PDB file of C-alpha atoms in Angstrom:
ATOM      1  CA  VAL A  49      87.449  31.370 105.661  1.00 80.00           C
ATOM      2  CA  THR A  50      90.067  31.340 108.418  1.00 84.00           C
ATOM      3  CA  LEU A  51      89.767  33.145 111.755  1.00 85.00           C
ATOM      4  CA  CYS A  52      92.994  32.891 113.720  1.00 81.00           C
ATOM      5  CA  ALA A  53      95.280  34.633 116.161  1.00 77.00           C
ATOM      6  CA  ALA A  54      98.551  36.081 114.921  1.00 64.00           C
ATOM      7  CA  HIS A  55     100.424  33.463 116.950  1.00 58.00           C
ATOM      8  CA  PRO A  56      98.204  30.492 117.883  1.00 53.00           C
ATOM      9  CA  HIS A  57      98.965  29.081 121.323  1.00 54.00           C
ATOM     10  CA  PRO A  58      99.420  25.415 122.178  1.00 53.00           C
ATOM     11  CA  ALA A  59      96.595  23.710 124.087  1.00 52.00           C
ATOM     12  CA  GLY A  60      96.871  24.205 127.823  1.00 47.00           C
ATOM     13  CA  CYS A  61      98.575  27.600 127.524  1.00 51.00           C
ATOM     14  CA  ALA A  62      97.515  30.119 130.168  1.00 55.00           C
ATOM     15  CA  ASP A  63      96.014  32.559 127.671  1.00 61.00           C
ATOM     16  CA  GLY A  64      95.521  32.955 123.937  1.00 56.00           C
ATOM     17  CA  ALA A  65      97.057  35.633 121.752  1.00 64.00           C
ATOM     18  CA  VAL A  66      93.557  36.925 120.900  1.00 78.00           C
ATOM     19  CA  LYS A  67      90.870  37.000 123.573  1.00 81.00           C
ATOM     20  CA  ILE A  68      87.169  37.619 122.899  1.00 81.00           C
ATOM     21  CA  VAL A  69      85.071  38.269 126.023  1.00 80.00           C
ATOM     22  CA  ASP A  70      81.291  38.079 126.469  1.00 80.00           C
ATOM     23  CA  ALA A  71      79.978  38.964 129.917  1.00 69.00           C
ATOM     24  CA  THR A  72      76.604  40.481 129.113  1.00 71.00           C
ATOM     25  CA  ALA A  73      74.673  38.820 126.279  1.00 66.00           C
ATOM     26  CA  SER A  74      73.389  35.268 126.257  1.00 61.00           C
ATOM     27  CA  THR A  75      74.141  34.281 122.704  1.00 69.00           C
ATOM     28  CA  GLU A  76      76.653  32.317 120.683  1.00 81.00           C
ATOM     29  CA  MET A  77      80.020  34.064 120.547  1.00 87.00           C
ATOM     30  CA  LEU A  78      80.699  32.505 117.148  1.00 92.00           C
ATOM     31  CA  GLN A  79      78.211  30.949 114.728  1.00 93.00           C
ATOM     32  CA  ILE A  80      79.639  29.014 111.772  1.00 95.00           C
ATOM     33  CA  ASP A  81      77.228  28.239 108.923  1.00 95.00           C
ATOM     34  CA  ALA A  82      79.732  27.708 106.086  1.00 96.00           C
ATOM     35  CA  SER A  83      81.826  24.682 105.144  1.00 97.00           C
ATOM     36  CA  ASN A  84      85.625  24.445 105.390  1.00 97.00           C
ATOM     37  CA  CYS A  85      86.017  27.282 107.910  1.00 96.00           C
ATOM     38  CA  VAL A  86      89.028  27.243 110.250  1.00 96.00           C
ATOM     39  CA  VAL A  87      89.123  28.831 113.717  1.00 95.00           C
ATOM     40  CA  GLU A  88      92.538  28.688 115.337  1.00 93.00           C
ATOM     41  CA  GLY A  89      94.251  30.039 118.453  1.00 91.00           C
ATOM     42  CA  ILE A  90      91.391  32.193 119.786  1.00 92.00           C
ATOM     43  CA  HIS A  91      90.539  32.498 123.496  1.00 91.00           C
ATOM     44  CA  PHE A  92      86.750  32.645 123.948  1.00 90.00           C
ATOM     45  CA  ASP A  93      85.938  33.917 127.459  1.00 87.00           C
ATOM     46  CA  ASN A  94      82.201  33.389 127.906  1.00 84.00           C
ATOM     47  CA  ASN A  95      81.111  34.195 131.459  1.00 78.00           C
ATOM     48  CA  VAL A  96      77.495  35.248 130.908  1.00 74.00           C
ATOM     49  CA  ALA A  97      75.755  34.901 134.279  1.00 68.00           C
ATOM     50  CA  THR A  98      72.264  34.208 132.891  1.00 67.00           C
ATOM     51  CA  GLY A  99      72.213  31.924 129.885  1.00 62.00           C
ATOM     52  CA  THR A 100      69.576  30.785 127.455  1.00 64.00           C
ATOM     53  CA  ALA A 101      68.908  27.069 127.011  1.00 65.00           C
ATOM     54  CA  ASN A 102      70.608  25.539 123.949  1.00 68.00           C
ATOM     55  CA  ASP A 103      73.186  28.331 123.594  1.00 80.00           C
ATOM     56  CA  SER A 104      76.841  27.501 123.103  1.00 85.00           C
ATOM     57  CA  THR A 105      80.049  29.487 122.898  1.00 89.00           C
ATOM     58  CA  ILE A 106      80.690  28.214 119.347  1.00 93.00           C
ATOM     59  CA  ASN A 107      77.765  26.903 117.299  1.00 94.00           C
ATOM     60  CA  VAL A 108      78.602  25.024 114.095  1.00 96.00           C
ATOM     61  CA  SER A 109      75.690  24.474 111.657  1.00 95.00           C
ATOM     62  CA  ASP A 110      73.056  26.481 113.479  1.00 89.00           C
ATOM     63  CA  THR A 111      71.040  27.328 110.347  1.00 92.00           C
ATOM     64  CA  THR A 112      72.934  25.624 107.476  1.00 95.00           C
ATOM     65  CA  SER A 113      74.616  22.205 107.220  1.00 96.00           C
ATOM     66  CA  THR A 114      78.417  22.302 107.058  1.00 97.00           C
ATOM     67  CA  THR A 115      81.297  19.990 106.195  1.00 97.00           C
ATOM     68  CA  GLY A 116      84.974  20.215 107.140  1.00 98.00           C
ATOM     69  CA  VAL A 117      84.953  22.899 109.854  1.00 98.00           C
ATOM     70  CA  VAL A 118      88.200  22.959 111.901  1.00 98.00           C
ATOM     71  CA  ILE A 119      88.464  24.388 115.424  1.00 97.00           C
ATOM     72  CA  ARG A 120      92.066  24.088 116.611  1.00 96.00           C
ATOM     73  CA  ASN A 121      94.094  25.251 119.632  1.00 94.00           C
ATOM     74  CA  CYS A 122      91.324  27.434 121.061  1.00 94.00           C
ATOM     75  CA  ILE A 123      90.467  28.123 124.686  1.00 93.00           C
ATOM     76  CA  ILE A 124      86.782  27.855 125.562  1.00 91.00           C
ATOM     77  CA  ASP A 125      86.585  29.446 129.030  1.00 87.00           C
ATOM     78  CA  MET A 126      83.163  29.336 130.685  1.00 81.00           C
ATOM     79  CA  ALA A 127      84.117  29.938 134.329  1.00 74.00           C
ATOM     80  CA  GLY A 128      81.218  31.712 136.023  1.00 66.00           C
ATOM     81  CA  ALA A 129      78.823  31.201 133.108  1.00 64.00           C
ATOM     82  CA  ASP A 130      75.233  30.011 133.409  1.00 64.00           C
ATOM     83  CA  GLY A 131      74.527  26.265 133.588  1.00 66.00           C
ATOM     84  CA  ASP A 132      72.595  26.261 130.290  1.00 70.00           C
ATOM     85  CA  LEU A 133      75.663  27.056 128.195  1.00 77.00           C
ATOM     86  CA  ASP A 134      77.545  24.454 126.097  1.00 84.00           C
ATOM     87  CA  GLY A 135      81.111  24.890 124.819  1.00 89.00           C
ATOM     88  CA  ILE A 136      80.910  23.818 121.156  1.00 94.00           C
ATOM     89  CA  THR A 137      77.780  22.479 119.463  1.00 94.00           C
ATOM     90  CA  LEU A 138      78.039  20.538 116.197  1.00 96.00           C
ATOM     91  CA  GLY A 139      74.752  20.480 114.304  1.00 94.00           C
ATOM     92  CA  ASP A 140      71.162  20.762 115.401  1.00 87.00           C
ATOM     93  CA  SER A 141      69.799  17.441 114.108  1.00 79.00           C
ATOM     94  CA  THR A 142      68.888  19.324 110.915  1.00 87.00           C
ATOM     95  CA  PRO A 143      71.065  21.057 109.880  1.00 94.00           C
ATOM     96  CA  THR A 144      74.121  18.872 110.505  1.00 96.00           C
ATOM     97  CA  ALA A 145      77.872  19.344 110.914  1.00 97.00           C
ATOM     98  CA  THR A 146      79.907  16.542 109.329  1.00 97.00           C
ATOM     99  CA  GLN A 147      83.628  15.825 109.087  1.00 98.00           C
ATOM    100  CA  ALA A 148      84.480  18.564 111.599  1.00 98.00           C
ATOM    101  CA  LEU A 149      87.786  18.490 113.485  1.00 98.00           C
ATOM    102  CA  ILE A 150      88.116  19.820 117.024  1.00 98.00           C
ATOM    103  CA  ASP A 151      91.802  19.544 117.885  1.00 98.00           C
ATOM    104  CA  GLY A 152      93.972  20.726 120.773  1.00 97.00           C
ATOM    105  CA  CYS A 153      91.352  22.900 122.469  1.00 96.00           C
ATOM    106  CA  ASP A 154      91.281  23.737 126.187  1.00 93.00           C
ATOM    107  CA  PHE A 155      87.795  23.688 127.747  1.00 90.00           C
ATOM    108  CA  ARG A 156      87.657  25.468 131.101  1.00 86.00           C
ATOM    109  CA  SER A 157      84.623  24.938 133.334  1.00 80.00           C
ATOM    110  CA  PRO A 158      82.158  23.734 130.687  1.00 74.00           C
ATOM    111  CA  ASP A 159      78.826  24.554 132.258  1.00 69.00           C
ATOM    112  CA  GLN A 160      76.560  22.012 130.629  1.00 76.00           C
ATOM    113  CA  ILE A 161      78.413  20.044 127.946  1.00 84.00           C
ATOM    114  CA  GLY A 162      81.933  20.784 126.690  1.00 88.00           C
ATOM    115  CA  ILE A 163      81.280  19.487 123.147  1.00 92.00           C
ATOM    116  CA  LEU A 164      77.785  18.506 122.023  1.00 92.00           C
ATOM    117  CA  VAL A 165      77.550  16.519 118.771  1.00 94.00           C
ATOM    118  CA  ASN A 166      73.884  16.260 117.815  1.00 93.00           C
ATOM    119  CA  ALA A 167      72.280  13.337 115.980  1.00 92.00           C
ATOM    120  CA  GLY A 168      72.977  13.392 112.250  1.00 93.00           C
ATOM    121  CA  SER A 169      76.310  15.177 112.685  1.00 95.00           C
ATOM    122  CA  ASP A 170      78.508  12.286 111.622  1.00 96.00           C
ATOM    123  CA  LYS A 171      82.190  11.517 110.984  1.00 97.00           C
ATOM    124  CA  ASN A 172      83.565  14.198 113.307  1.00 97.00           C
ATOM    125  CA  ILE A 173      86.925  13.985 115.110  1.00 97.00           C
ATOM    126  CA  ILE A 174      87.551  15.300 118.633  1.00 97.00           C
ATOM    127  CA  GLN A 175      91.188  14.884 119.644  1.00 97.00           C
ATOM    128  CA  ASN A 176      93.991  16.209 121.846  1.00 97.00           C
ATOM    129  CA  CYS A 177      91.658  18.404 123.937  1.00 95.00           C
ATOM    130  CA  VAL A 178      91.781  19.155 127.664  1.00 93.00           C
ATOM    131  CA  PHE A 179      88.578  19.457 129.713  1.00 88.00           C
ATOM    132  CA  ARG A 180      88.876  21.133 133.118  1.00 83.00           C
ATOM    133  CA  GLU A 181      86.000  21.191 135.559  1.00 74.00           C
ATOM    134  CA  GLY A 182      85.703  24.390 137.604  1.00 57.00           C
ATOM    135  CA  ASP A 183      84.131  25.420 140.888  1.00 48.00           C
ATOM    136  CA  SER A 184      80.760  26.404 139.413  1.00 48.00           C
ATOM    137  CA  ASN A 185      80.590  23.450 137.054  1.00 47.00           C
ATOM    138  CA  THR A 186      77.237  21.795 136.397  1.00 52.00           C
ATOM    139  CA  SER A 187      78.394  19.679 133.465  1.00 55.00           C
ATOM    140  CA  THR A 188      76.357  16.757 132.264  1.00 67.00           C
ATOM    141  CA  PHE A 189      79.160  15.409 130.060  1.00 77.00           C
ATOM    142  CA  MET A 190      82.498  16.704 128.864  1.00 86.00           C
ATOM    143  CA  ILE A 191      81.669  15.265 125.412  1.00 88.00           C
ATOM    144  CA  ASP A 192      78.218  14.076 124.366  1.00 88.00           C
ATOM    145  CA  CYS A 193      78.159  12.500 120.911  1.00 90.00           C
ATOM    146  CA  GLY A 194      74.932  11.542 119.148  1.00 90.00           C
ATOM    147  CA  GLY A 195      76.519  11.381 115.682  1.00 92.00           C
ATOM    148  CA  ASP A 196      77.661   8.216 113.938  1.00 93.00           C
ATOM    149  CA  ASP A 197      81.236   7.271 113.038  1.00 94.00           C
ATOM    150  CA  CYS A 198      82.799   9.948 115.252  1.00 93.00           C
ATOM    151  CA  ILE A 199      86.342   9.534 116.537  1.00 94.00           C
ATOM    152  CA  ILE A 200      87.117  10.699 120.076  1.00 94.00           C
ATOM    153  CA  ARG A 201      90.769  10.148 120.953  1.00 95.00           C
ATOM    154  CA  ASN A 202      93.646  11.337 123.110  1.00 95.00           C
ATOM    155  CA  ASN A 203      91.633  13.787 125.254  1.00 92.00           C
ATOM    156  CA  VAL A 204      92.305  14.548 128.932  1.00 90.00           C
ATOM    157  CA  MET A 205      89.358  15.046 131.274  1.00 85.00           C
ATOM    158  CA  HIS A 206      89.608  16.479 134.768  1.00 79.00           C
ATOM    159  CA  ALA A 207      86.016  15.807 135.809  1.00 66.00           C
ATOM    160  CA  GLY A 208      85.315  15.639 139.526  1.00 61.00           C
ATOM    161  CA  GLY A 209      82.089  13.660 139.634  1.00 54.00           C
ATOM    162  CA  THR A 210      81.007  14.600 136.105  1.00 61.00           C
ATOM    163  CA  ALA A 211      80.640  12.024 133.354  1.00 68.00           C
ATOM    164  CA  GLY A 212      83.372  12.094 130.718  1.00 77.00           C
ATOM    165  CA  ILE A 213      81.828  10.912 127.438  1.00 80.00           C
ATOM    166  CA  GLY A 214      78.141  10.391 126.709  1.00 77.00           C
ATOM    167  CA  ASN A 215      76.714   8.525 123.753  1.00 77.00           C
ATOM    168  CA  GLY A 216      73.437   9.959 122.582  1.00 67.00           C
ATOM    169  CA  ALA A 217      73.626  13.773 122.615  1.00 56.00           C
ATOM    170  CA  ALA A 218      71.604  14.674 125.668  1.00 49.00           C
ATOM    171  CA  ALA A 219      69.400  17.656 124.938  1.00 44.00           C
ATOM    172  CA  SER A 220      70.657  21.004 126.169  1.00 40.00           C
ATOM    173  CA  THR A 221      68.098  22.247 128.640  1.00 32.00           C
TER     174      THR A 221
END
């Protein structure tokens, strides 16, 4: 399954070709529970004022383990969102997300954790992403990885006083 914009944008572009906005409901904007899905070039604008703990804009392997999910060249914009909201979550201890690729994404004002990789979600790659801290940012980490054998490379983090990479997947609370 592939979900993509007609013309995917490069990371760091001002806006995506397709924009999905959530300003009212505290829930995942996209839940992926199937292997080998691709999400490309979508702008997720999640500015829910009151969030629910452990929610994320994109949740991979919420109810079913997955392998090979690709999220590429997306904008995850959480400016103004509640402090309980994560950008992308990979796995939930059980189920797990393995061999996922997050590539070229632009994270704007991640409110808790930009990318959360939970324990058991192994062999994932996070590369070529930009993390931008905003005015209302309460981030714990830009990336928090509790999985084994994950590769985190070539990312840019603009984090004023916020930790860049954590090792241990701090619980979303």
